[in-house]
Coordinates of C-alpha atoms in Angstrom, one line a residue:
X1 CA 27.3 6.7 25.4
X2 CA 23.0 5.2 25.3
X3 CA 20.8 6.0 27.7
X4 CA 19.6 2.3 29.6
X5 CA 16.4 4.1 30.2
X6 CA 15.4 4.4 26.6
X7 CA 12.7 2.2 25.2
X8 CA 14.3 -0.9 23.3
X9 CA 11.2 -1.9 22.2
X10 CA 8.2 -0.2 21.4
X11 CA 4.6 -1.9 21.4
X12 CA 2.9 -0.1 18.4
X13 CA -0.8 -0.1 17.2
X14 CA -0.7 -0.7 13.5
X15 CA -4.4 0.4 13.1
X16 CA -7.2 -1.2 11.6
X17 CA -5.9 -1.7 8.0
X18 CA -5.8 1.7 6.2
X19 CA -1.9 2.1 6.5
X20 CA -3.6 5.5 6.9
X21 CA -4.3 4.9 9.9
X22 CA -1.2 4.6 11.7
X23 CA 0.2 6.9 13.8
X24 CA 3.0 9.1 12.9
X25 CA 5.0 7.7 16.6
X26 CA 4.4 4.5 14.7
X27 CA 5.7 6.0 11.2
X28 CA 9.2 7.4 13.4
X29 CA 9.9 4.3 15.7
X30 CA 9.1 2.0 12.4
X31 CA 11.9 3.8 10.9
X32 CA 14.5 3.5 12.9
X33 CA 14.1 -0.3 14.0
X34 CA 16.4 -3.2 13.9
X35 CA 13.3 -6.0 14.2
X36 CA 9.7 -6.2 13.3
X37 CA 8.4 -8.2 14.6
X38 CA 4.7 -8.2 13.4
X39 CA 1.2 -9.9 14.0
X40 CA -0.5 -12.0 11.0
X41 CA -3.2 -9.3 10.7
X42 CA -1.1 -6.1 9.7
X43 CA -0.9 -4.4 7.0
X44 CA 2.4 -6.0 4.6
X45 CA 1.8 -1.9 3.1
X46 CA 2.7 -1.4 6.5
X47 CA 6.5 -2.6 6.4
X48 CA 7.0 -0.9 3.8
X49 CA 7.6 2.7 6.7
X50 CA 10.3 0.2 8.2
X51 CA 13.7 0.7 8.1
X52 CA 15.0 -0.8 5.3
X53 CA 17.8 -2.6 7.1
X54 CA 15.6 -4.1 9.8
X55 CA 14.7 -7.9 9.9
X56 CA 11.3 -8.1 9.8
X57 CA 9.4 -11.4 11.4
X58 CA 5.9 -12.3 11.3
X59 CA 4.9 -14.3 14.2
X60 CA 3.1 -16.7 12.2
X61 CA 6.5 -17.9 11.9
X62 CA 7.7 -18.8 15.4
X63 CA 7.4 -22.4 16.4
X64 CA 4.4 -23.5 17.7
X65 CA 0.4 -23.3 17.7
X66 CA -1.6 -20.2 18.4
X67 CA -1.1 -20.2 22.4
X68 CA 2.4 -22.0 22.4
X69 CA 4.0 -18.6 20.0
X70 CA 3.7 -16.6 23.0
X71 CA 7.0 -17.3 24.8
X72 CA 8.7 -17.2 21.3
X73 CA 7.3 -13.3 20.8
X74 CA 8.6 -12.6 24.9
X75 CA 11.9 -13.9 24.5
X76 CA 12.5 -12.5 20.9
X77 CA 11.6 -9.3 22.4
X78 CA 14.1 -9.4 25.7
X79 CA 17.0 -10.6 23.8
X80 CA 17.1 -8.8 21.0
X81 CA 16.7 -5.3 23.0
X82 CA 19.2 -6.7 25.7
X83 CA 21.5 -6.6 22.3
X84 CA 21.7 -3.2 21.9
X85 CA 18.7 -3.5 19.3
X86 CA 15.7 -1.7 18.3
X87 CA 12.9 -3.5 18.2
X88 CA 8.8 -2.7 17.3
X89 CA 6.3 -5.3 17.9
X90 CA 3.8 -3.9 15.7
X91 CA 0.1 -5.3 16.6
X92 CA -2.8 -4.9 15.0
X93 CA -5.3 -2.2 15.9
X94 CA -4.6 -1.1 19.3
X95 CA -2.0 -2.9 21.4
X96 CA -3.2 -2.6 24.9
X97 CA -7.2 -3.6 23.4
X98 CA -7.2 -7.6 23.0
X99 CA -4.4 -7.9 22.0
X100 CA -2.3 -9.4 24.9
X101 CA -0.2 -5.5 25.0
X102 CA -0.3 -5.9 28.4
X103 CA 1.3 -9.1 28.7
X104 CA 4.4 -8.3 26.5
X105 CA 4.7 -4.7 28.3
X106 CA 4.5 -7.4 31.9
X107 CA 6.6 -9.3 30.9
X108 CA 8.8 -6.2 29.5
X109 CA 9.1 -5.1 32.8
X110 CA 10.2 -8.3 34.3
X111 CA 12.9 -8.4 32.5
X112 CA 13.8 -4.8 33.2
X113 CA 13.8 -3.8 29.6
X114 CA 12.6 -0.4 28.7
X115 CA 9.5 -0.2 26.3
X116 CA 7.3 2.2 25.1
X117 CA 3.7 2.4 24.2
X118 CA 2.4 3.9 21.0
X119 CA -1.5 3.7 20.5
X120 CA -3.5 2.5 17.4
X121 CA -6.8 3.0 16.1
X122 CA -9.1 -0.1 17.6
X123 CA -11.2 -1.7 15.3
X124 CA -13.9 -0.5 15.9
X125 CA -13.7 3.2 16.2
X126 CA -12.6 2.3 12.3
X127 CA -15.6 0.8 11.7
X128 CA -17.3 2.3 13.1
X129 CA -16.1 5.8 11.1
X130 CA -15.5 4.0 7.9
X131 CA -19.4 2.7 7.8
X132 CA -20.6 6.5 8.4
X133 CA -22.2 4.8 12.4
X134 CA -21.7 7.2 15.1
X135 CA -21.1 4.7 18.6
X136 CA -22.4 7.5 20.5
X137 CA -25.1 9.8 19.8
X138 CA -27.4 12.6 22.0
X139 CA -30.6 10.2 21.6
X140 CA -29.5 7.2 21.2
X141 CA -26.5 5.9 22.8
X142 CA -24.3 7.9 25.5
X143 CA -21.5 4.8 26.5
X144 CA -19.9 2.3 24.0
X145 CA -18.8 -1.4 25.3
X146 CA -15.6 -2.9 24.4
X147 CA -16.6 -6.5 23.9
X148 CA -14.1 -9.8 23.9
X149 CA -16.3 -12.8 21.9
X150 CA -13.6 -15.1 23.0
X151 CA -12.6 -15.8 26.7
X152 CA -10.0 -17.9 27.5
X153 CA -12.1 -21.0 29.8
X154 CA -9.6 -21.0 32.4
X155 CA -9.7 -16.8 33.0
X156 CA -9.5 -15.8 36.9
X157 CA -11.8 -13.8 38.1
X158 CA -15.2 -12.8 36.7
X159 CA -15.9 -13.5 32.9
X160 CA -18.1 -11.6 30.8
X161 CA -21.5 -10.5 32.5
X162 CA -24.4 -10.9 28.9
X163 CA -27.5 -10.2 31.4
X164 CA -25.3 -6.5 32.5
X165 CA -24.4 -6.8 28.4
X166 CA -28.0 -7.6 27.6
X167 CA -29.0 -4.2 29.9
X168 CA -26.0 -1.9 28.7
X169 CA -27.6 1.5 27.5
X170 CA -25.0 1.9 24.7
X171 CA -23.8 0.2 21.7
X172 CA -22.1 -3.0 21.9
X173 CA -18.8 -3.5 20.0
X174 CA -17.8 -7.5 20.1
X175 CA -13.7 -8.4 19.2
X176 CA -13.2 -11.9 18.1
X177 CA -16.8 -13.1 17.8
X178 CA -17.5 -14.8 15.1
X179 CA -17.0 -18.2 15.9
X180 CA -18.9 -17.9 19.0
X181 CA -21.7 -15.4 17.2
X182 CA -25.1 -18.2 18.0
X183 CA -24.1 -18.2 21.6
X184 CA -23.6 -14.4 21.7
X185 CA -26.9 -13.5 20.7
X186 CA -28.2 -16.3 22.5
X187 CA -26.7 -14.8 25.6
X188 CA -28.1 -11.1 24.9
X189 CA -31.4 -12.6 24.1
X190 CA -31.9 -15.3 26.9
X191 CA -31.0 -11.8 28.9
X192 CA -33.9 -9.7 27.2
X193 CA -32.0 -8.0 23.8
X194 CA -34.5 -7.1 21.7
X195 CA -34.0 -9.6 18.7
X196 CA -34.9 -6.1 16.8
X197 CA -32.1 -4.9 18.1
X198 CA -30.3 -3.4 14.6
X199 CA -26.5 -5.3 14.1
X200 CA -23.9 -5.6 12.0
X201 CA -21.1 -7.4 11.2
X202 CA -17.7 -5.4 9.7
X203 CA -14.4 -7.5 8.1
X204 CA -11.3 -5.9 6.7
X205 CA -13.0 -2.4 8.3
X206 CA -11.0 0.4 6.7
X207 CA -9.6 -1.3 3.1
X208 CA -11.6 -1.2 0.3
X209 CA -11.4 -5.4 1.1
X210 CA -14.0 -3.9 4.0
X211 CA -17.6 -6.5 4.1
X212 CA -20.5 -5.1 5.9
X213 CA -24.0 -7.3 7.3
X214 CA -26.3 -5.2 8.6
X215 CA -29.4 -7.4 9.8
X216 CA -32.1 -7.2 12.9
X217 CA -30.1 -9.6 15.7
X218 CA -32.2 -12.1 16.0
X219 CA -31.3 -12.7 12.3
X220 CA -27.5 -12.0 12.0
X221 CA -26.4 -15.2 12.0
X222 CA -27.9 -16.1 9.2
X223 CA -27.3 -12.8 7.2
X224 CA -23.5 -14.1 8.3
X225 CA -23.7 -17.3 6.5
X226 CA -25.6 -16.1 3.7
X227 CA -22.7 -13.2 3.0
X228 CA -20.2 -15.2 3.9
X229 CA -18.2 -13.0 5.6
X230 CA -16.1 -14.9 8.0
X231 CA -13.3 -14.1 10.9
X232 CA -11.9 -12.3 12.0
X233 CA -14.6 -9.6 12.3
X234 CA -16.3 -6.5 14.6
X235 CA -19.7 -6.9 15.8
X236 CA -21.7 -3.6 16.6
X237 CA -24.9 -4.1 18.4
X238 CA -27.5 -1.0 18.7
X239 CA -29.7 1.4 17.9
X240 CA -26.9 3.2 16.5
X241 CA -26.0 0.7 13.9
X242 CA -29.6 2.2 12.1
X243 CA -28.0 5.4 11.7
X244 CA -25.7 4.8 9.3
X245 CA -26.2 5.9 6.0
X246 CA -27.0 3.7 2.9
X247 CA -23.7 3.9 1.4
X248 CA -20.8 5.5 4.2
X249 CA -18.4 7.9 2.5
X250 CA -15.9 5.4 2.0
X251 CA -18.3 3.5 0.1
X252 CA -18.8 6.7 -2.2
X253 CA -15.2 6.1 -3.3
X254 CA -14.9 5.8 -7.1
X255 CA -12.7 2.7 -6.9
X256 CA -14.4 1.3 -3.9
X257 CA -13.9 -2.5 -3.9
X258 CA -11.8 -2.0 -7.2
X259 CA -8.4 -4.6 -7.3
X260 CA -5.9 -2.6 -9.1
X261 CA -2.6 -4.5 -10.0
X262 CA 0.6 -1.4 -9.7
X263 CA 3.4 -2.9 -12.0
X264 CA 6.1 0.2 -11.5
X265 CA 9.6 -0.3 -9.9
X266 CA 9.3 -0.9 -5.8
X267 CA 10.8 2.4 -4.7
X268 CA 8.0 3.6 -7.1
X269 CA 5.0 2.6 -6.6
X270 CA 4.4 3.6 -3.2
X271 CA 2.4 7.4 -4.2
X272 CA 0.9 5.5 -6.7
X273 CA 0.0 2.8 -4.5
X274 CA -1.6 5.0 -1.4
X275 CA -3.6 7.5 -4.1
X276 CA -5.2 4.0 -5.0
X277 CA -6.2 3.5 -1.4
X278 CA -7.3 6.9 -0.9
X279 CA -9.8 6.6 -3.6
X280 CA -10.7 3.0 -1.8
X281 CA -9.2 0.4 -4.4
X282 CA -7.3 -2.8 -3.1
X283 CA -4.2 -1.6 -4.6
X284 CA -1.9 -5.2 -5.4
X285 CA 2.1 -4.4 -5.6
X286 CA 3.9 -6.1 -8.5
X287 CA 7.4 -5.0 -9.4
X288 CA 7.8 -6.3 -13.2
X289 CA 11.1 -4.3 -13.7
X290 CA 14.1 -3.5 -11.1
X291 CA 15.8 -0.1 -11.4
X292 CA 19.2 -0.8 -10.9
X293 CA 22.8 1.3 -11.0
X294 CA 24.7 1.1 -14.3
X295 CA 27.3 -2.2 -14.1
X296 CA 30.0 0.7 -15.2
X297 CA 29.8 4.2 -13.6
X298 CA 32.5 5.4 -16.2
X299 CA 31.1 6.7 -19.0
X300 CA 28.5 8.8 -16.8
X301 CA 31.1 9.7 -14.8
X302 CA 33.6 11.0 -17.8
X303 CA 30.1 12.6 -18.8
X304 CA 29.5 14.5 -16.2
X305 CA 33.5 16.0 -16.6
X306 CA 33.1 16.8 -19.6
X307 CA 30.1 18.7 -18.7
X308 CA 31.9 20.4 -15.5
X309 CA 33.9 21.9 -18.9
X310 CA 31.3 23.2 -20.4
X311 CA 31.6 20.5 -23.5
X312 CA 27.5 19.9 -23.5
X313 CA 24.6 22.8 -24.3
X314 CA 21.3 20.9 -23.5
X315 CA 21.1 17.5 -20.7
X316 CA 18.3 16.0 -21.0
X317 CA 16.6 13.8 -18.7
X318 CA 13.9 10.7 -20.1
X319 CA 12.7 9.9 -16.7
X320 CA 12.7 10.5 -12.5
X321 CA 15.0 7.5 -12.7
X322 CA 17.7 9.4 -14.3
X323 CA 17.7 12.4 -12.6
X324 CA 18.3 11.0 -9.3
X325 CA 20.8 8.6 -10.2
X326 CA 22.7 11.2 -12.4
X327 CA 22.7 14.4 -9.2
X328 CA 23.3 10.8 -6.3
X329 CA 26.2 10.0 -8.9
X330 CA 27.8 14.2 -8.6
X331 CA 28.0 13.6 -5.2
X332 CA 29.4 10.1 -5.3
X333 CA 32.3 11.7 -7.6
X334 CA 32.9 14.3 -5.2
X335 CA 31.0 16.9 -7.2
X336 CA 28.2 18.7 -6.8
X337 CA 25.4 21.1 -8.7
X338 CA 27.5 23.5 -9.7
X339 CA 29.2 21.4 -12.0
X340 CA 26.0 21.3 -14.7
X341 CA 27.2 25.4 -14.5
X342 CA 25.4 26.9 -17.9
X343 CA 24.2 23.5 -19.3
X344 CA 20.4 23.8 -20.3
X345 CA 17.7 20.7 -19.1
X346 CA 15.0 19.3 -20.4
X347 CA 12.8 17.2 -19.3
X348 CA 10.0 14.7 -20.5
X349 CA 7.4 15.3 -18.2
X350 CA 6.1 16.7 -15.6
X351 CA 7.4 13.5 -12.6
X352 CA 10.7 14.5 -14.5
X353 CA 10.5 17.7 -13.4
X354 CA 9.2 17.6 -10.4
X355 CA 12.2 15.2 -9.5
X356 CA 15.0 18.4 -10.9
X357 CA 12.9 20.3 -9.0
X358 CA 13.8 17.9 -5.9
X359 CA 17.4 19.5 -6.2
X360 CA 16.8 23.4 -7.0
X361 CA 17.2 22.5 -10.7
X362 CA 14.2 23.9 -13.2
X363 CA 13.6 22.2 -16.7
X364 CA 13.9 24.6 -19.7
X365 CA 12.0 22.4 -21.6
X366 CA 8.9 20.5 -20.7
X367 CA 6.8 19.7 -23.3
X368 CA 3.0 19.3 -23.1
X369 CA 2.8 15.7 -24.0
X370 CA 5.0 13.3 -22.8
X371 CA 6.7 11.4 -25.0
X372 CA 10.0 11.4 -26.6
X373 CA 8.3 12.1 -30.1
X374 CA 6.2 15.7 -27.8
X375 CA 10.0 16.2 -26.6
X376 CA 11.8 16.0 -29.8
X377 CA 9.4 18.5 -31.3
X378 CA 9.6 20.4 -28.5
X379 CA 13.7 20.9 -28.5
X380 CA 14.3 21.1 -32.2
X381 CA 14.3 24.8 -32.6
X382 CA 16.5 24.5 -29.2
X383 CA 18.8 22.4 -30.3
X384 CA 20.3 23.5 -33.6
X385 CA 23.5 22.9 -33.9
X386 CA 23.9 22.2 -30.1
X387 CA 25.6 19.7 -28.4
X388 CA 22.7 17.1 -26.7
X389 CA 23.5 14.7 -24.1
X390 CA 20.9 12.0 -23.1
X391 CA 20.6 10.8 -19.7
X392 CA 18.8 7.7 -19.6
X393 CA 18.3 3.6 -18.7
X394 CA 20.1 1.2 -20.7
X395 CA 16.9 0.3 -22.5
X396 CA 13.8 2.0 -24.6
X397 CA 13.6 3.6 -27.5
X398 CA 15.3 5.1 -29.4
X399 CA 13.4 7.7 -30.9
X400 CA 14.9 10.8 -29.2
X401 CA 18.6 10.1 -30.3
X402 CA 17.0 9.9 -34.1
X403 CA 15.0 12.4 -34.3
X404 CA 17.7 14.9 -32.4
X405 CA 20.2 14.1 -34.6
X406 CA 18.3 15.4 -37.4
X407 CA 19.6 19.4 -36.3
X408 CA 22.5 19.0 -33.3
X409 CA 26.0 19.0 -33.8
X410 CA 26.1 16.3 -30.8
X411 CA 24.1 13.5 -29.6
X412 CA 25.0 10.6 -27.1
X413 CA 23.6 9.0 -24.5
X414 CA 25.0 7.7 -21.3
X415 CA 22.9 5.5 -19.4
X416 CA 22.8 6.7 -15.2
X417 CA 20.4 3.5 -15.0
X418 CA 19.9 0.2 -15.7
X419 CA 16.4 -2.0 -15.9
X420 CA 16.2 -5.6 -15.9
X421 CA 13.5 -7.8 -15.2
X422 CA 12.4 -8.6 -11.7
X423 CA 13.4 -12.9 -12.0
X424 CA 11.3 -14.2 -9.4
X425 CA 7.5 -12.6 -9.0
X426 CA 4.8 -13.1 -6.2
X427 CA 3.3 -16.2 -6.7
X428 CA 0.4 -15.3 -4.5
X429 CA -0.1 -12.0 -6.8
X430 CA 0.1 -14.4 -9.8
X431 CA -2.7 -16.5 -7.9
X432 CA -5.4 -13.6 -7.3
X433 CA -4.7 -12.9 -11.9
X434 CA -5.5 -16.7 -11.9
X435 CA -8.7 -16.6 -10.0
X436 CA -9.8 -13.4 -11.6
X437 CA -9.6 -11.4 -8.4
X438 CA -8.0 -8.3 -9.8
X439 CA -9.7 -6.3 -12.2
X440 CA -7.6 -3.9 -13.3
X441 CA -3.6 -3.7 -14.4
X442 CA -1.6 -1.2 -15.1
X443 CA 0.7 -0.6 -17.1
X444 CA 3.5 2.5 -16.6
X445 CA 5.9 1.7 -19.3
X446 CA 6.6 -0.8 -22.5
X447 CA 8.9 -2.5 -20.8
X448 CA 7.0 -3.0 -17.7
X449 CA 3.9 -4.0 -20.3
X450 CA 6.3 -6.2 -21.9
X451 CA 8.0 -8.1 -18.7
X452 CA 4.3 -8.4 -17.0
X453 CA 2.6 -10.3 -20.3
X454 CA 5.9 -12.4 -20.9
X455 CA 5.1 -14.0 -17.4
X456 CA 0.9 -14.5 -18.2
X457 CA -0.3 -17.9 -18.3
X458 CA -2.7 -19.3 -20.6
X459 CA -5.1 -18.9 -17.9
X460 CA -4.7 -15.4 -17.0
X461 CA -4.3 -14.6 -20.5
X462 CA -7.7 -16.2 -21.4
X463 CA -9.1 -13.7 -18.7
X464 CA -7.4 -11.2 -20.1
X465 CA -8.6 -11.7 -23.6
X466 CA -12.2 -11.9 -22.3
X467 CA -12.0 -8.9 -20.5
X468 CA -12.1 -10.2 -17.1
X469 CA -8.7 -8.3 -16.3
X470 CA -8.8 -4.7 -17.7
X471 CA -5.1 -3.7 -19.2
X472 CA -4.6 0.6 -18.8
X473 CA -2.0 1.6 -20.0
X474 CA -0.2 5.3 -19.7
X475 CA 0.1 6.3 -23.3
X476 CA -0.6 5.4 -26.2
X477 CA 3.3 4.1 -27.0
X478 CA 3.1 1.8 -24.1
X479 CA -0.8 0.7 -26.0
X480 CA 0.6 -0.1 -28.6
X481 CA 3.5 -2.4 -27.3
X482 CA 0.7 -4.2 -25.3
X483 CA -1.7 -4.8 -28.8
X484 CA 1.8 -5.1 -30.7
X485 CA 2.2 -8.5 -28.0
X486 CA -1.7 -9.5 -28.9
X487 CA -3.6 -8.0 -25.8
X488 CA -6.5 -6.3 -25.8
X489 CA -6.3 -2.4 -24.4
X490 CA -9.8 -1.8 -22.2
X491 CA -7.8 2.7 -21.7
X492 CA -5.2 4.8 -22.7
X493 CA -4.3 7.6 -19.7
X494 CA -4.9 10.9 -21.0
X495 CA -2.1 12.5 -19.3
X496 CA 1.1 10.3 -19.6
X497 CA 1.4 10.3 -15.9
X498 CA 0.8 8.1 -12.8
X499 CA -2.0 10.8 -12.0
X500 CA -3.6 10.4 -15.7
X501 CA -3.1 6.4 -15.5
X502 CA -5.3 5.9 -12.1
X503 CA -7.5 8.8 -13.5
X504 CA -7.9 6.3 -16.3
X505 CA -9.0 3.2 -14.9
X506 CA -11.5 5.5 -12.3
X507 CA -13.2 6.4 -15.8
X508 CA -13.4 3.1 -16.9
X509 CA -14.6 2.0 -13.5
X510 CA -17.4 4.0 -13.8
X511 CA -18.7 2.3 -16.7
X512 CA -18.8 -1.3 -14.5
X513 CA -21.2 -2.6 -12.3
X514 CA -20.8 -0.6 -8.8
X515 CA -19.0 -3.1 -6.3
X516 CA -21.6 -3.6 -2.8
X517 CA -19.5 -4.1 0.4
X518 CA -22.8 -4.8 2.4
X519 CA -25.9 -6.8 2.1
X520 CA -29.1 -6.4 4.0

């Protein structure tokens, strides 16, 4: 029986933008949520941590305009919790720093609903860290003030004391102040703040989209207008702003500010997206191929029975997907790894070999170059006169079967998973491609390349042919598939893995003009 005092609602700080700044506790409760009610500015990538079965609702989709949504939020939290479900209220930054988390906690207390507050990294701390600005410094600032730039007009009690803030002996971090920036500057100057005080505005802190403006306080609004920065953004005011590096550690990342399209199937895209984020890129997930179970497991089940009886000498995997699907099928039909017995195993590349190791299986053969031709060459002497079973997808090249059939006694194929083109592609990403906002498109297989390029309209095709969008292929095989469709290939990976694909993007980006995130 569940404990009635156990929290049913979790007010979770999502952090400022970088998904890596979500706390471990935040990820834990997301993984078991029945409902995730998230703010519009929360990075959508964080929803990848949510329980796959959870209902996901953006507060933007609730009834009413901005001030009218909060009663609906409160009602949803209470009703869902009382129904015995676990709710995560996912809020940008920290729930209790200008996030109305205190109001939501008060409402839950009044309703008798147990809750837990999970802190998050607030925007001021992230913006300063990602720009190499020390918010405090023993020679320049011994205090930090977190200030709202947008107060309720009918707020009870004391309002902001701009005279005190003008004389504050430290760093001012002003949230939600872009729309009222001229008034904020005027108030600070009126009460004696020097117009020469170093200042900054940071937009989308901690992400590859981060843009900044640095100026003296008196010139800050004009600098903002010239740079085109808009809300939401954070304002930092104080001597410490001048202590920043010319380019921060984050701005020196090799892909900082570059937008990269990741076309891998959704269940495989996460690690590649995270690596791109850590390199400073702005990744866009755009799966063009779906991976699903075979329509008919019968041939696979029969083949597994034959393997268990020793009827096959070699089992060859051409992808990590194939490994996972086949091993999981073993369990589904009441068998386990013992059924593989003495069969030898080959893997087309290191990722496939890594997938095997997840199940404590070591590949006997992995070619030095990760394509079908090289795997066939590596197996030729091994499979002569032997019986070979290929575990693969429903579509792809037939090179491996054809080459091995020249020397093996028997070669058969089983479809352990099926690939199909995604029917409905993300319209928002397609619009970004049309506008030329995405610079690099990664293509991790020939099937993915064909599916993606077939979805390009004339506008996107024109940008590709003019070199405004750069196509990067994981291998010469994929590159040739792109060229066969009449498109140019900007680069091919030297190592035919997703890491090699990322390296190819980095090398290509190094030849481009560096992306600047800030203006003086």
